[in-house]
Amino acid sequence: MTSIANTASWVNKRAVGERFGRAARSYDAHAGLQLACARTLLEMAPATLADPRALELGCATAPLARAQQARWPRSHWLALDLSPAMLSEARARGRTGARFQPLCADAERLPLAGASRALVFSSFALQWCRPRTVMAEVARVLVPGGHLMLAVPLAGSLHELTESWAAADRRAHVNRLPTEQHWRAALADAGLMPSQWQCLSFTEHYPDVKTLVRAFKATGVDHVQGGAAGLTGKSAWRAMAHAYEQRRQPAGLPLTWRVLFVRAEKGA
């Protein structure tokens, strides 16, 4: 198995936070897949918590805040995100408060005491992290018997876009993502024992390449480490669009995500 440690360590977290910050106001309107995955993850979660202290990693605008609190009426959440603008948008939408408190921090360096959370919930956020590093932090802050609920996109996602750009130029236009094996090894090293493990594929369709790219920008996932989409030449763009057009289906241009869903528990 190839190592993701070094390839993930080059992620510029400040740049990621700034990119997602610029997408804060448009995020909810375009993050349909992200929200659907978060809801699926919530349905997989335990019905009760032995301890009310919970943590969401990468909450974005906190679209699931009310549903999370309704599922566990005694729960008190820290809603962590790398982007201050996302947290500000969550406040503006009335999603934060005494039971759902925002916290701006890096998931790989949690400013929390050990064994201080009974639940860690994260959907479509930890792909920016090194799996072993972030899982070690999750295990550190979980109480014995505490639960991790994780949904994360995997390597192989967005293959239509990656392959279409490869027909146009040799620059990186899509970030490399960890594999299922990387996450499995990271959980094992951290002492997190999965009770549910499922990989699903989701395909969205777009009327044209411009709409697809616009949706990317509106959700902040267009940041490419070491890349500069704005410098892409017109000829390369046309070549990519032409290559992508060859993939058109009756529903439109396909874009596929491979998503891992995990429910795991920290050992005693």
Coordinates of C-alpha atoms in Angstrom, one line a residue, residues 140-245:
R140 CA -7.3 11.0 21.9
V141 CA -10.4 13.2 22.5
L142 CA -12.9 10.3 22.6
V143 CA -13.9 8.8 25.9
P144 CA -13.5 5.0 26.1
G145 CA -16.5 3.5 24.4
G146 CA -17.0 6.8 22.5
H147 CA -18.1 6.8 18.8
L148 CA -16.7 8.1 15.6
M149 CA -19.1 8.8 12.7
L150 CA -17.2 9.4 9.5
A151 CA -18.1 10.1 5.9
V152 CA -15.2 10.9 3.6
P153 CA -14.6 10.9 -0.2
L154 CA -12.1 8.4 -1.4
A155 CA -9.5 8.1 -4.1
G156 CA -11.3 7.4 -7.4
S157 CA -13.7 10.3 -6.8
L158 CA -14.1 12.8 -9.7
H159 CA -12.4 10.4 -12.1
E160 CA -14.4 11.9 -15.0
L161 CA -12.9 15.4 -14.3
T162 CA -9.4 14.0 -13.7
E163 CA -9.3 12.1 -16.9
S164 CA -10.8 14.9 -18.9
W165 CA -8.1 17.3 -17.7
A166 CA -5.5 14.7 -18.5
A167 CA -6.5 14.9 -22.1
A168 CA -5.8 18.7 -22.0
D169 CA -2.6 19.2 -20.0
R170 CA -0.3 17.6 -17.4
R171 CA -1.1 19.9 -14.5
A172 CA -2.9 18.8 -11.4
H173 CA -6.5 20.0 -11.4
V174 CA -8.0 17.6 -8.8
N175 CA -6.5 16.8 -5.4
R176 CA -5.3 13.3 -4.6
L177 CA -7.5 11.6 -2.0
P178 CA -6.7 8.9 0.5
T179 CA -7.8 5.4 -0.3
E180 CA -10.1 3.1 1.7
Q181 CA -7.0 1.2 2.8
H182 CA -5.4 4.3 4.2
W183 CA -8.5 5.0 6.4
R184 CA -8.7 1.4 7.5
A185 CA -5.1 1.4 8.6
A186 CA -5.5 4.8 10.3
L187 CA -8.4 3.6 12.4
A188 CA -6.7 0.4 13.3
D189 CA -3.5 2.3 14.5
A190 CA -5.7 4.6 16.6
G191 CA -7.5 1.8 18.3
L192 CA -10.9 2.7 16.7
M193 CA -12.9 -0.4 16.0
P194 CA -15.4 -0.2 13.1
S195 CA -18.9 -1.7 13.5
Q196 CA -20.1 -0.4 10.2
W197 CA -18.1 0.1 7.0
Q198 CA -19.6 0.9 3.7
C199 CA -18.3 2.4 0.4
L200 CA -20.9 3.9 -1.9
S201 CA -20.7 5.7 -5.2
F202 CA -22.8 8.8 -6.1
T203 CA -23.0 10.3 -9.5
E204 CA -24.2 13.9 -10.1
H205 CA -25.1 15.2 -13.5
Y206 CA -24.5 18.7 -14.9
P207 CA -25.8 20.3 -18.1
D208 CA -22.3 21.6 -19.1
V209 CA -18.7 21.9 -17.8
K210 CA -19.1 25.6 -16.8
T211 CA -22.0 24.7 -14.5
L212 CA -20.0 21.8 -13.0
V213 CA -17.0 24.1 -12.3
R214 CA -19.3 26.8 -10.9
A215 CA -20.7 24.3 -8.4
F216 CA -17.2 23.3 -7.4
K217 CA -16.4 26.9 -6.7
A218 CA -19.6 27.5 -4.8
T219 CA -18.8 24.7 -2.3
G220 CA -15.1 25.4 -2.0
V221 CA -13.8 22.0 -3.2
D222 CA -12.0 23.5 -6.2
H223 CA -8.9 24.3 -4.2
V224 CA -6.0 22.3 -5.7
Q225 CA -2.7 22.3 -3.8
G226 CA 0.0 23.7 -6.1
G227 CA -2.5 24.4 -8.8
A228 CA -3.9 27.7 -10.1
A229 CA -7.1 27.2 -12.0
G230 CA -7.2 30.9 -13.0
L231 CA -4.0 30.4 -15.1
T232 CA -5.5 27.6 -17.2
G233 CA -5.2 28.5 -20.9
K234 CA -8.2 28.7 -23.2
S235 CA -6.9 26.0 -25.4
A236 CA -6.5 23.6 -22.4
W237 CA -10.0 24.5 -21.2
R238 CA -11.5 23.8 -24.6
A239 CA -9.6 20.4 -24.8
M240 CA -10.8 19.4 -21.3
A241 CA -14.4 20.4 -22.1
H242 CA -14.3 18.5 -25.4
A243 CA -13.0 15.4 -23.6
Y244 CA -15.6 15.7 -20.9
E245 CA -18.4 16.1 -23.5

